[in-house]
GROMACS .gro file of C-alpha atoms in nm:
model
  436
    1MET     CA    1  -0.890   2.765   1.905
    2SER     CA    2  -0.602   2.963   2.047
    3LYS     CA    3  -0.273   2.850   2.121
    4LYS     CA    4  -0.322   2.821   2.468
    5ILE     CA    5  -0.635   2.629   2.462
    6ARG     CA    6  -0.496   2.410   2.169
    7ASN     CA    7  -0.185   2.334   2.411
    8LYS     CA    8  -0.399   2.279   2.718
    9LYS     CA    9  -0.634   2.030   2.538
   10LEU     CA   10  -0.313   1.834   2.403
   11ARG     CA   11  -0.179   1.838   2.762
   12VAL     CA   12  -0.498   1.683   2.891
   13ASN     CA   13  -0.503   1.419   2.618
   14ILE     CA   14  -0.139   1.298   2.655
   15ILE     CA   15  -0.144   1.308   3.043
   16SER     CA   16  -0.477   1.132   3.086
   17GLY     CA   17  -0.378   0.895   2.791
   18PHE     CA   18  -0.061   0.793   2.997
   19GLY     CA   19  -0.279   0.699   3.303
   20ILE     CA   20  -0.545   0.509   3.126
   21LYS     CA   21  -0.315   0.351   2.871
   22GLY     CA   22  -0.058   0.276   3.136
   23LEU     CA   23  -0.315   0.094   3.327
   24SER     CA   24  -0.451  -0.090   3.010
   25ILE     CA   25  -0.102  -0.187   2.931
   26ALA     CA   26  -0.038  -0.336   3.283
   27LEU     CA   27  -0.370  -0.547   3.267
   28SER     CA   28  -0.255  -0.661   2.928
   29PHE     CA   29   0.058  -0.801   3.086
   30ILE     CA   30  -0.132  -0.968   3.344
   31PHE     CA   31  -0.371  -1.117   3.088
   32ILE     CA   32  -0.099  -1.290   2.865
   33PRO     CA   33   0.049  -1.520   3.133
   34LEU     CA   34  -0.293  -1.622   3.244
   35VAL     CA   35  -0.411  -1.705   2.893
   36LEU     CA   36  -0.077  -1.886   2.823
   37ASN     CA   37  -0.120  -2.076   3.129
   38TYR     CA   38  -0.487  -2.175   3.013
   39LEU     CA   39  -0.428  -2.248   2.660
   40THR     CA   40  -0.051  -2.352   2.643
   41SER     CA   41   0.184  -2.176   2.416
   42TYR     CA   42   0.104  -2.395   2.143
   43LYS     CA   43  -0.297  -2.313   2.127
   44TYR     CA   44  -0.215  -1.956   2.229
   45GLY     CA   45  -0.013  -1.930   1.900
   46ILE     CA   46  -0.297  -2.076   1.703
   47TRP     CA   47  -0.532  -1.835   1.863
   48LEU     CA   48  -0.322  -1.534   1.762
   49THR     CA   49  -0.290  -1.641   1.400
   50ILE     CA   50  -0.667  -1.699   1.368
   51ASN     CA   51  -0.729  -1.343   1.513
   52SER     CA   52  -0.436  -1.220   1.264
   53VAL     CA   53  -0.648  -1.383   0.963
   54VAL     CA   54  -0.992  -1.228   1.093
   55ALA     CA   55  -0.850  -0.900   1.147
   56TRP     CA   56  -0.805  -0.872   0.763
   57PHE     CA   57  -1.169  -0.806   0.733
   58SER     CA   58  -1.151  -0.470   0.934
   59TYR     CA   59  -1.021  -0.317   0.619
   60PHE     CA   60  -1.351  -0.402   0.453
   61ASP     CA   61  -1.483  -0.082   0.606
   62ILE     CA   62  -1.326   0.076   0.275
   63GLY     CA   63  -1.211   0.379   0.457
   64LEU     CA   64  -1.536   0.486   0.577
   65SER     CA   65  -1.406   0.534   0.947
   66GLY     CA   66  -1.114   0.733   0.809
   67GLY     CA   67  -1.331   0.965   0.608
   68LEU     CA   68  -1.587   0.993   0.909
   69ARG     CA   69  -1.306   1.114   1.137
   70ILE     CA   70  -1.201   1.395   0.873
   71LYS     CA   71  -1.561   1.501   0.820
   72LEU     CA   72  -1.648   1.511   1.189
   73GLN     CA   73  -1.353   1.721   1.280
   74GLU     CA   74  -1.486   1.952   1.031
   75PHE     CA   75  -1.845   1.982   1.138
   76LEU     CA   76  -1.801   1.951   1.501
   77ALA     CA   77  -1.548   2.257   1.506
   78LEU     CA   78  -1.845   2.431   1.319
   79LYS     CA   79  -2.110   2.282   1.563
   80ASP     CA   80  -2.293   2.177   1.247
   81PHE     CA   81  -2.477   1.866   1.449
   82LYS     CA   82  -2.732   1.803   1.160
   83LYS     CA   83  -2.442   1.741   0.915
   84ALA     CA   84  -2.230   1.555   1.155
   85LYS     CA   85  -2.553   1.328   1.239
   86GLU     CA   86  -2.606   1.249   0.875
   87TYR     CA   87  -2.222   1.147   0.840
   88VAL     CA   88  -2.246   0.924   1.163
   89SER     CA   89  -2.581   0.763   1.064
   90THR     CA   90  -2.442   0.699   0.691
   91THR     CA   91  -2.124   0.563   0.824
   92TYR     CA   92  -2.294   0.315   1.086
   93ILE     CA   93  -2.578   0.203   0.837
   94ALA     CA   94  -2.306   0.137   0.545
   95LEU     CA   95  -2.099  -0.038   0.789
   96LEU     CA   96  -2.387  -0.268   0.894
   97MET     CA   97  -2.497  -0.362   0.526
   98ILE     CA   98  -2.116  -0.452   0.470
   99ALA     CA   99  -2.107  -0.665   0.749
  100PHE     CA  100  -2.441  -0.829   0.675
  101VAL     CA  101  -2.323  -0.942   0.335
  102LEU     CA  102  -1.972  -1.055   0.461
  103ILE     CA  103  -2.098  -1.254   0.750
  104PHE     CA  104  -2.306  -1.465   0.503
  105VAL     CA  105  -2.040  -1.452   0.228
  106VAL     CA  106  -1.748  -1.572   0.443
  107LEU     CA  107  -1.939  -1.798   0.665
  108GLY     CA  108  -2.099  -1.950   0.354
  109ILE     CA  109  -1.760  -2.005   0.218
  110LEU     CA  110  -1.601  -2.161   0.525
  111MET     CA  111  -1.904  -2.403   0.553
  112VAL     CA  112  -1.924  -2.503   0.181
  113PHE     CA  113  -1.548  -2.573   0.124
  114ASP     CA  114  -1.487  -2.712   0.459
  115PHE     CA  115  -1.132  -2.591   0.491
  116ASP     CA  116  -0.872  -2.812   0.659
  117TYR     CA  117  -0.765  -2.561   0.932
  118SER     CA  118  -0.538  -2.821   1.098
  119SER     CA  119  -0.330  -2.817   0.752
  120PHE     CA  120  -0.333  -2.464   0.751
  121PHE     CA  121  -0.247  -2.378   1.097
  122LYS     CA  122   0.005  -2.664   1.115
  123THR     CA  123  -0.161  -2.844   1.405
  124SER     CA  124  -0.266  -3.208   1.447
  125SER     CA  125  -0.567  -3.361   1.267
  126ASP     CA  126  -0.771  -3.402   1.585
  127MET     CA  127  -0.791  -3.038   1.619
  128ARG     CA  128  -0.982  -2.977   1.268
  129ASN     CA  129  -1.329  -2.946   1.434
  130GLU     CA  130  -1.232  -2.734   1.718
  131LEU     CA  131  -1.063  -2.485   1.475
  132SER     CA  132  -1.372  -2.474   1.242
  133TYR     CA  133  -1.582  -2.374   1.565
  134VAL     CA  134  -1.338  -2.117   1.657
  135MET     CA  135  -1.337  -1.984   1.294
  136TYR     CA  136  -1.738  -1.953   1.290
  137ILE     CA  137  -1.717  -1.770   1.653
  138THR     CA  138  -1.440  -1.539   1.561
  139VAL     CA  139  -1.569  -1.441   1.226
  140SER     CA  140  -1.946  -1.411   1.358
  141CYS     CA  141  -1.838  -1.170   1.646
  142PHE     CA  142  -1.573  -0.996   1.463
  143PHE     CA  143  -1.834  -0.857   1.231
  144VAL     CA  144  -2.053  -0.734   1.520
  145ARG     CA  145  -1.764  -0.549   1.666
  146PHE     CA  146  -1.708  -0.427   1.303
  147VAL     CA  147  -2.039  -0.236   1.311
  148LEU     CA  148  -1.988  -0.075   1.679
  149GLN     CA  149  -1.621   0.041   1.632
  150PRO     CA  150  -1.701   0.394   1.496
  151ILE     CA  151  -1.739   0.524   1.853
  152SER     CA  152  -1.389   0.527   1.906
  153THR     CA  153  -1.344   0.722   1.555
  154ILE     CA  154  -1.616   0.971   1.680
  155LEU     CA  155  -1.421   1.035   2.029
  156MET     CA  156  -1.099   1.088   1.853
  157ALA     CA  157  -1.238   1.308   1.602
  158ASP     CA  158  -1.384   1.516   1.904
  159GLN     CA  159  -1.013   1.524   2.027
  160ASN     CA  160  -1.116   1.304   2.320
  161ASN     CA  161  -0.803   1.053   2.263
  162SER     CA  162  -0.802   0.967   2.648
  163ILE     CA  163  -1.173   0.848   2.656
  164ALA     CA  164  -1.090   0.630   2.336
  165SER     CA  165  -0.816   0.484   2.536
  166LEU     CA  166  -1.054   0.410   2.795
  167ILE     CA  167  -1.219   0.174   2.567
  168PHE     CA  168  -0.930  -0.060   2.559
  169LEU     CA  169  -0.891  -0.037   2.917
  170THR     CA  170  -1.231  -0.150   3.004
  171GLU     CA  171  -1.189  -0.419   2.715
  172ASN     CA  172  -0.892  -0.556   2.912
  173ILE     CA  173  -1.054  -0.555   3.228
  174PHE     CA  174  -1.344  -0.774   3.066
  175ASN     CA  175  -1.081  -1.000   2.926
  176LEU     CA  176  -0.925  -1.054   3.265
  177ILE     CA  177  -1.282  -1.143   3.419
  178GLY     CA  178  -1.315  -1.352   3.128
  179ILE     CA  179  -0.990  -1.563   3.183
  180TYR     CA  180  -1.075  -1.586   3.557
  181PHE     CA  181  -1.379  -1.773   3.477
  182LEU     CA  182  -1.235  -1.978   3.213
  183MET     CA  183  -0.955  -2.090   3.437
  184ARG     CA  184  -1.229  -2.170   3.719
  185PHE     CA  185  -1.473  -2.361   3.505
  186SER     CA  186  -1.301  -2.511   3.208
  187GLU     CA  187  -0.971  -2.617   3.091
  188ASN     CA  188  -0.760  -2.571   2.782
  189SER     CA  189  -1.069  -2.502   2.539
  190LEU     CA  190  -0.980  -2.298   2.251
  191ILE     CA  191  -1.337  -2.271   2.171
  192TRP     CA  192  -1.426  -2.122   2.503
  193ALA     CA  193  -1.135  -1.882   2.487
  194SER     CA  194  -1.250  -1.772   2.130
  195LEU     CA  195  -1.616  -1.709   2.230
  196ILE     CA  196  -1.533  -1.507   2.562
  197PHE     CA  197  -1.253  -1.293   2.391
  198ALA     CA  198  -1.465  -1.248   2.075
  199LEU     CA  199  -1.788  -1.125   2.308
  200SER     CA  200  -1.570  -0.911   2.520
  201PRO     CA  201  -1.507  -0.616   2.281
  202ILE     CA  202  -1.896  -0.648   2.158
  203LEU     CA  203  -2.004  -0.579   2.534
  204ASN     CA  204  -1.733  -0.304   2.577
  205LEU     CA  205  -1.844  -0.099   2.258
  206SER     CA  206  -2.209  -0.141   2.322
  207ILE     CA  207  -2.184  -0.021   2.666
  208TYR     CA  208  -1.983   0.301   2.531
  209SER     CA  209  -2.201   0.349   2.233
  210ILE     CA  210  -2.516   0.355   2.456
  211ILE     CA  211  -2.372   0.588   2.708
  212PHE     CA  212  -2.232   0.846   2.480
  213PHE     CA  213  -2.517   0.831   2.247
  214SER     CA  214  -2.739   0.903   2.512
  215SER     CA  215  -2.542   1.182   2.652
  216LYS     CA  216  -2.252   1.401   2.498
  217TYR     CA  217  -2.324   1.293   2.131
  218LYS     CA  218  -2.712   1.272   2.170
  219ASN     CA  219  -2.752   1.516   1.902
  220ILE     CA  220  -2.533   1.290   1.643
  221ARG     CA  221  -2.693   0.968   1.747
  222PRO     CA  222  -2.719   0.732   1.435
  223SER     CA  223  -3.072   0.694   1.304
  224PHE     CA  224  -3.192   0.515   0.968
  225SER     CA  225  -3.388   0.838   0.897
  226ASP     CA  226  -3.047   1.020   0.865
  227TYR     CA  227  -2.901   0.784   0.630
  228ARG     CA  228  -2.755   0.949   0.319
  229PRO     CA  229  -2.640   0.724   0.050
  230ASP     CA  230  -2.489   1.015  -0.148
  231LEU     CA  231  -2.258   1.099   0.156
  232ILE     CA  232  -2.060   0.776   0.088
  233LYS     CA  233  -1.887   0.899  -0.207
  234SER     CA  234  -1.784   1.198  -0.009
  235LEU     CA  235  -1.658   0.965   0.279
  236LEU     CA  236  -1.463   0.736   0.044
  237GLY     CA  237  -1.332   1.023  -0.181
  238ILE     CA  238  -1.152   1.156   0.129
  239SER     CA  239  -1.007   0.834   0.241
  240LEU     CA  240  -0.958   0.619  -0.066
  241ASP     CA  241  -0.588   0.670  -0.031
  242VAL     CA  242  -0.627   0.586   0.354
  243PHE     CA  243  -0.789   0.272   0.243
  244ILE     CA  244  -0.522   0.158   0.010
  245ILE     CA  245  -0.256   0.263   0.287
  246SER     CA  246  -0.473   0.035   0.527
  247ILE     CA  247  -0.447  -0.285   0.261
  248SER     CA  248  -0.100  -0.221   0.237
  249LEU     CA  249  -0.060  -0.249   0.594
  250ILE     CA  250  -0.224  -0.564   0.598
  251LEU     CA  251   0.048  -0.728   0.384
  252LEU     CA  252   0.310  -0.546   0.598
  253ILE     CA  253   0.221  -0.642   0.950
  254GLN     CA  254  -0.083  -0.846   0.962
  255THR     CA  255   0.053  -1.127   0.766
  256ASN     CA  256   0.351  -1.181   1.029
  257ASN     CA  257   0.162  -1.445   1.223
  258ILE     CA  258   0.054  -1.647   0.924
  259MET     CA  259   0.409  -1.635   0.778
  260ILE     CA  260   0.563  -1.753   1.109
  261THR     CA  261   0.287  -2.032   1.122
  262LYS     CA  262   0.371  -2.146   0.768
  263LEU     CA  263   0.751  -2.112   0.790
  264PHE     CA  264   0.798  -2.223   1.138
  265THR     CA  265   0.529  -2.340   1.419
  266PRO     CA  266   0.243  -2.197   1.613
  267GLU     CA  267   0.476  -2.182   1.920
  268LYS     CA  268   0.700  -1.941   1.727
  269VAL     CA  269   0.402  -1.727   1.688
  270THR     CA  270   0.389  -1.698   2.068
  271GLU     CA  271   0.761  -1.635   2.110
  272TYR     CA  272   0.748  -1.348   1.832
  273ASN     CA  273   0.428  -1.208   1.997
  274LEU     CA  274   0.581  -1.192   2.339
  275SER     CA  275   0.892  -1.011   2.214
  276TYR     CA  276   0.687  -0.788   2.030
  277LYS     CA  277   0.452  -0.721   2.304
  278LEU     CA  278   0.761  -0.627   2.520
  279PHE     CA  279   0.867  -0.338   2.290
  280SER     CA  280   0.543  -0.245   2.169
  281THR     CA  281   0.515  -0.082   2.530
  282PHE     CA  282   0.738   0.161   2.424
  283GLY     CA  283   0.557   0.205   2.078
  284THR     CA  284   0.239   0.281   2.281
  285ALA     CA  285   0.396   0.530   2.526
  286PHE     CA  286   0.509   0.708   2.200
  287THR     CA  287   0.188   0.676   2.031
  288LEU     CA  288   0.017   0.834   2.329
  289VAL     CA  289   0.212   1.138   2.274
  290VAL     CA  290   0.204   1.171   1.918
  291ALA     CA  291  -0.168   1.067   1.836
  292PRO     CA  292  -0.323   1.376   1.990
  293LEU     CA  293  -0.097   1.577   1.747
  294TRP     CA  294  -0.294   1.473   1.455
  295SER     CA  295  -0.592   1.723   1.527
  296ALA     CA  296  -0.359   1.982   1.677
  297PHE     CA  297  -0.142   1.980   1.372
  298ALA     CA  298  -0.468   2.012   1.152
  299GLU     CA  299  -0.570   2.323   1.327
  300ALA     CA  300  -0.242   2.488   1.332
  301TYR     CA  301  -0.172   2.411   0.976
  302ALA     CA  302  -0.500   2.548   0.870
  303LEU     CA  303  -0.405   2.877   1.071
  304LYS     CA  304  -0.073   2.858   0.896
  305ASP     CA  305   0.088   2.852   1.246
  306THR     CA  306   0.427   2.694   1.108
  307ILE     CA  307   0.618   2.840   1.434
  308TRP     CA  308   0.389   2.604   1.685
  309ILE     CA  309   0.432   2.316   1.434
  310LYS     CA  310   0.798   2.333   1.428
  311MET     CA  311   0.816   2.386   1.824
  312ALA     CA  312   0.590   2.079   1.850
  313LEU     CA  313   0.816   1.866   1.616
  314ASN     CA  314   1.108   1.968   1.811
  315LYS     CA  315   0.993   1.856   2.132
  316ILE     CA  316   0.852   1.525   1.995
  317LEU     CA  317   1.189   1.431   1.850
  318LYS     CA  318   1.342   1.492   2.194
  319TYR     CA  319   1.093   1.247   2.338
  320TYR     CA  320   1.154   1.011   2.058
  321ILE     CA  321   1.540   1.006   2.138
  322PHE     CA  322   1.437   0.907   2.480
  323ILE     CA  323   1.203   0.624   2.397
  324ALA     CA  324   1.472   0.501   2.155
  325CYS     CA  325   1.732   0.470   2.409
  326GLY     CA  326   1.491   0.303   2.633
  327MET     CA  327   1.424   0.013   2.396
  328LEU     CA  328   1.809  -0.028   2.329
  329ILE     CA  329   1.866  -0.047   2.683
  330LEU     CA  330   1.611  -0.307   2.730
  331VAL     CA  331   1.738  -0.549   2.462
  332PRO     CA  332   1.994  -0.745   2.687
  333PHE     CA  333   1.725  -0.795   2.947
  334GLY     CA  334   1.479  -0.915   2.709
  335SER     CA  335   1.495  -1.274   2.764
  336GLN     CA  336   1.491  -1.280   3.134
  337ILE     CA  337   1.206  -1.019   3.149
  338VAL     CA  338   0.997  -1.260   2.940
  339LEU     CA  339   1.110  -1.554   3.157
  340ILE     CA  340   0.997  -1.366   3.472
  341TRP     CA  341   0.662  -1.261   3.315
  342THR     CA  342   0.537  -1.584   3.145
  343LYS     CA  343   0.780  -1.844   3.262
  344LEU     CA  344   0.870  -1.900   2.888
  345LYS     CA  345   1.250  -1.879   2.772
  346ILE     CA  346   1.320  -1.722   2.451
  347GLU     CA  347   1.673  -1.811   2.350
  348ASN     CA  348   1.683  -1.588   2.028
  349GLN     CA  349   1.849  -1.263   2.175
  350GLY     CA  350   1.840  -1.132   1.816
  351LEU     CA  351   1.463  -1.128   1.815
  352PHE     CA  352   1.475  -0.851   2.080
  353LEU     CA  353   1.738  -0.622   1.894
  354THR     CA  354   1.520  -0.663   1.592
  355CYS     CA  355   1.216  -0.572   1.789
  356ALA     CA  356   1.370  -0.264   1.916
  357ILE     CA  357   1.535  -0.150   1.589
  358TYR     CA  358   1.192  -0.209   1.416
  359PHE     CA  359   0.984   0.014   1.687
  360ILE     CA  360   1.255   0.263   1.650
  361VAL     CA  361   1.227   0.316   1.276
  362GLN     CA  362   0.836   0.294   1.321
  363ASN     CA  363   0.821   0.566   1.561
  364PHE     CA  364   1.005   0.795   1.381
  365MET     CA  365   0.792   0.747   1.075
  366MET     CA  366   0.487   0.798   1.293
  367ILE     CA  367   0.584   1.158   1.381
  368PHE     CA  368   0.553   1.240   1.029
  369SER     CA  369   0.266   1.053   0.931
  370PHE     CA  370   0.041   1.222   1.170
  371LEU     CA  371   0.192   1.553   1.055
  372PHE     CA  372   0.121   1.443   0.677
  373ASN     CA  373  -0.220   1.337   0.793
  374ALA     CA  374  -0.316   1.676   0.927
  375MET     CA  375  -0.133   1.857   0.618
  376GLY     CA  376  -0.336   1.629   0.380
  377ILE     CA  377  -0.018   1.462   0.247
  378ILE     CA  378  -0.181   1.140   0.182
  379LYS     CA  379  -0.073   1.021  -0.174
  380LEU     CA  380   0.326   0.995  -0.037
  381GLN     CA  381   0.213   0.772   0.261
  382ARG     CA  382   0.016   0.552   0.002
  383ASN     CA  383   0.290   0.492  -0.221
  384MET     CA  384   0.540   0.414   0.062
  385ALA     CA  385   0.290   0.172   0.207
  386ILE     CA  386   0.262  -0.002  -0.151
  387TYR     CA  387   0.610  -0.020  -0.160
  388GLY     CA  388   0.623  -0.184   0.177
  389ALA     CA  389   0.365  -0.416   0.111
  390LEU     CA  390   0.531  -0.537  -0.214
  391VAL     CA  391   0.880  -0.611  -0.074
  392ASN     CA  392   0.773  -0.739   0.284
  393ILE     CA  393   0.667  -1.109   0.212
  394PRO     CA  394   0.960  -1.166  -0.070
  395LEU     CA  395   1.184  -1.041   0.186
  396ILE     CA  396   1.068  -1.246   0.459
  397LEU     CA  397   1.108  -1.552   0.236
  398LEU     CA  398   1.459  -1.423   0.120
  399PHE     CA  399   1.599  -1.385   0.491
  400VAL     CA  400   1.443  -1.736   0.604
  401ASN     CA  401   1.518  -1.947   0.322
  402VAL     CA  402   1.837  -1.811   0.160
  403PHE     CA  403   2.002  -1.616   0.472
  404ASP     CA  404   1.859  -1.864   0.736
  405TRP     CA  405   1.809  -1.573   0.973
  406GLY     CA  406   1.538  -1.762   1.143
  407LEU     CA  407   1.255  -1.573   1.351
  408SER     CA  408   1.442  -1.251   1.321
  409SER     CA  409   1.371  -1.240   0.941
  410ILE     CA  410   0.997  -1.131   0.993
  411LEU     CA  411   1.102  -0.820   1.181
  412ILE     CA  412   1.423  -0.746   0.961
  413ALA     CA  413   1.198  -0.757   0.643
  414ASN     CA  414   0.927  -0.508   0.819
  415THR     CA  415   1.212  -0.277   0.903
  416CYS     CA  416   1.353  -0.293   0.537
  417ALA     CA  417   1.009  -0.219   0.415
  418ILE     CA  418   0.948   0.092   0.606
  419ILE     CA  419   1.296   0.231   0.649
  420PRO     CA  420   1.312   0.456   0.322
  421ALA     CA  421   1.033   0.647   0.466
  422ILE     CA  422   1.250   0.786   0.749
  423PHE     CA  423   1.472   0.950   0.494
  424ILE     CA  424   1.206   1.094   0.259
  425TYR     CA  425   0.947   1.229   0.494
  426PRO     CA  426   1.153   1.473   0.690
  427ILE     CA  427   1.248   1.618   0.352
  428VAL     CA  428   0.917   1.651   0.238
  429ALA     CA  429   0.778   1.776   0.577
  430LYS     CA  430   1.071   2.061   0.564
  431LYS     CA  431   0.976   2.161   0.189
  432ARG     CA  432   0.591   2.174   0.265
  433LEU     CA  433   0.623   2.394   0.591
  434LEU     CA  434   0.866   2.633   0.409
  435ALA     CA  435   0.602   2.676   0.139
  436ILE     CA  436   0.344   2.781   0.370
   0.00000   0.00000   0.00000
């Protein structure tokens, strides 16, 4: 692919991604106050924590999706659809088998041991049965979604990031329709909310899978006859380090809601997530520009086109500074914006500042993470992720229990866990580019 075509495809992905993701963010901002009004801040915090726990199971794909993306980039570029179909089929069927085993194991454990969810989530005892049903619904639906998820990976491997973003947009539309019916026909039911919001992504991914595997990706549509068990090793061999990174990220990010619930209250989970959501819009805006660069960097690196890579890095660093300034400007107005948006008042101004600093550090690290993915520099990222995972929870406990920094401790710890990367990554990138 020539530079001109590469730049054109990159621009199309970024511009269309902004339009689609922008609308998706707008819908999510409409959705949150509605669901808060339906569930209350207390139950919304519980629901977020439950989803954080269940989200851990997504990493039981043991790196298959990451390996599929890397392999598909290669075979789609070579138009080797037979091999691509075998890898797609193997990934889907392997995920189906994993989900089949896990759904019985997890649900079996939950039923046999009869966990006291009210104690774990720090709720009143009369919510115990309700929380049990919510867990069963969320876990069961999650594993169905788990099997359907690779359609997003296929789209990104084919450099159709904007269409992958469209999946999130339509999911938000389904969620809005769901909350409309909940508010109309029921009242303050965590069970009904969990059912509607768990079924929404299943319906959404099913529709996209049917559409694309019946048209654009008909020649790589998964089938049992194209399942090749021997390819699993190839998929895992590529992405074992990616899997370790993913597991580390569980301990770094996905534990936040649980730590807040255990150290504070479910209402504080809501407070944290509203602040995080506000600043994550800047993170999303930055990701929309950086994410399409992965495939473009990979192609330029393969062609040893270091001039294009350096040019792209310089442009993205200018955009990074613009986004960082925007976040810092937002900090003093965070409390007022959340109040207007959700009618909930967040007194902790430090929470908004720590959110801004966290995303500023994360965005800078993200630039080089995508470059390193394209260049195959995975072990360094793995080691940094392991370091972050090991220090994160001890730092949270230190900042909460010893320094008494309150809810801000969570993001201060997250930032401390990833901040070494912003010093190490640029040095490594410079050395590797000079070596080409």
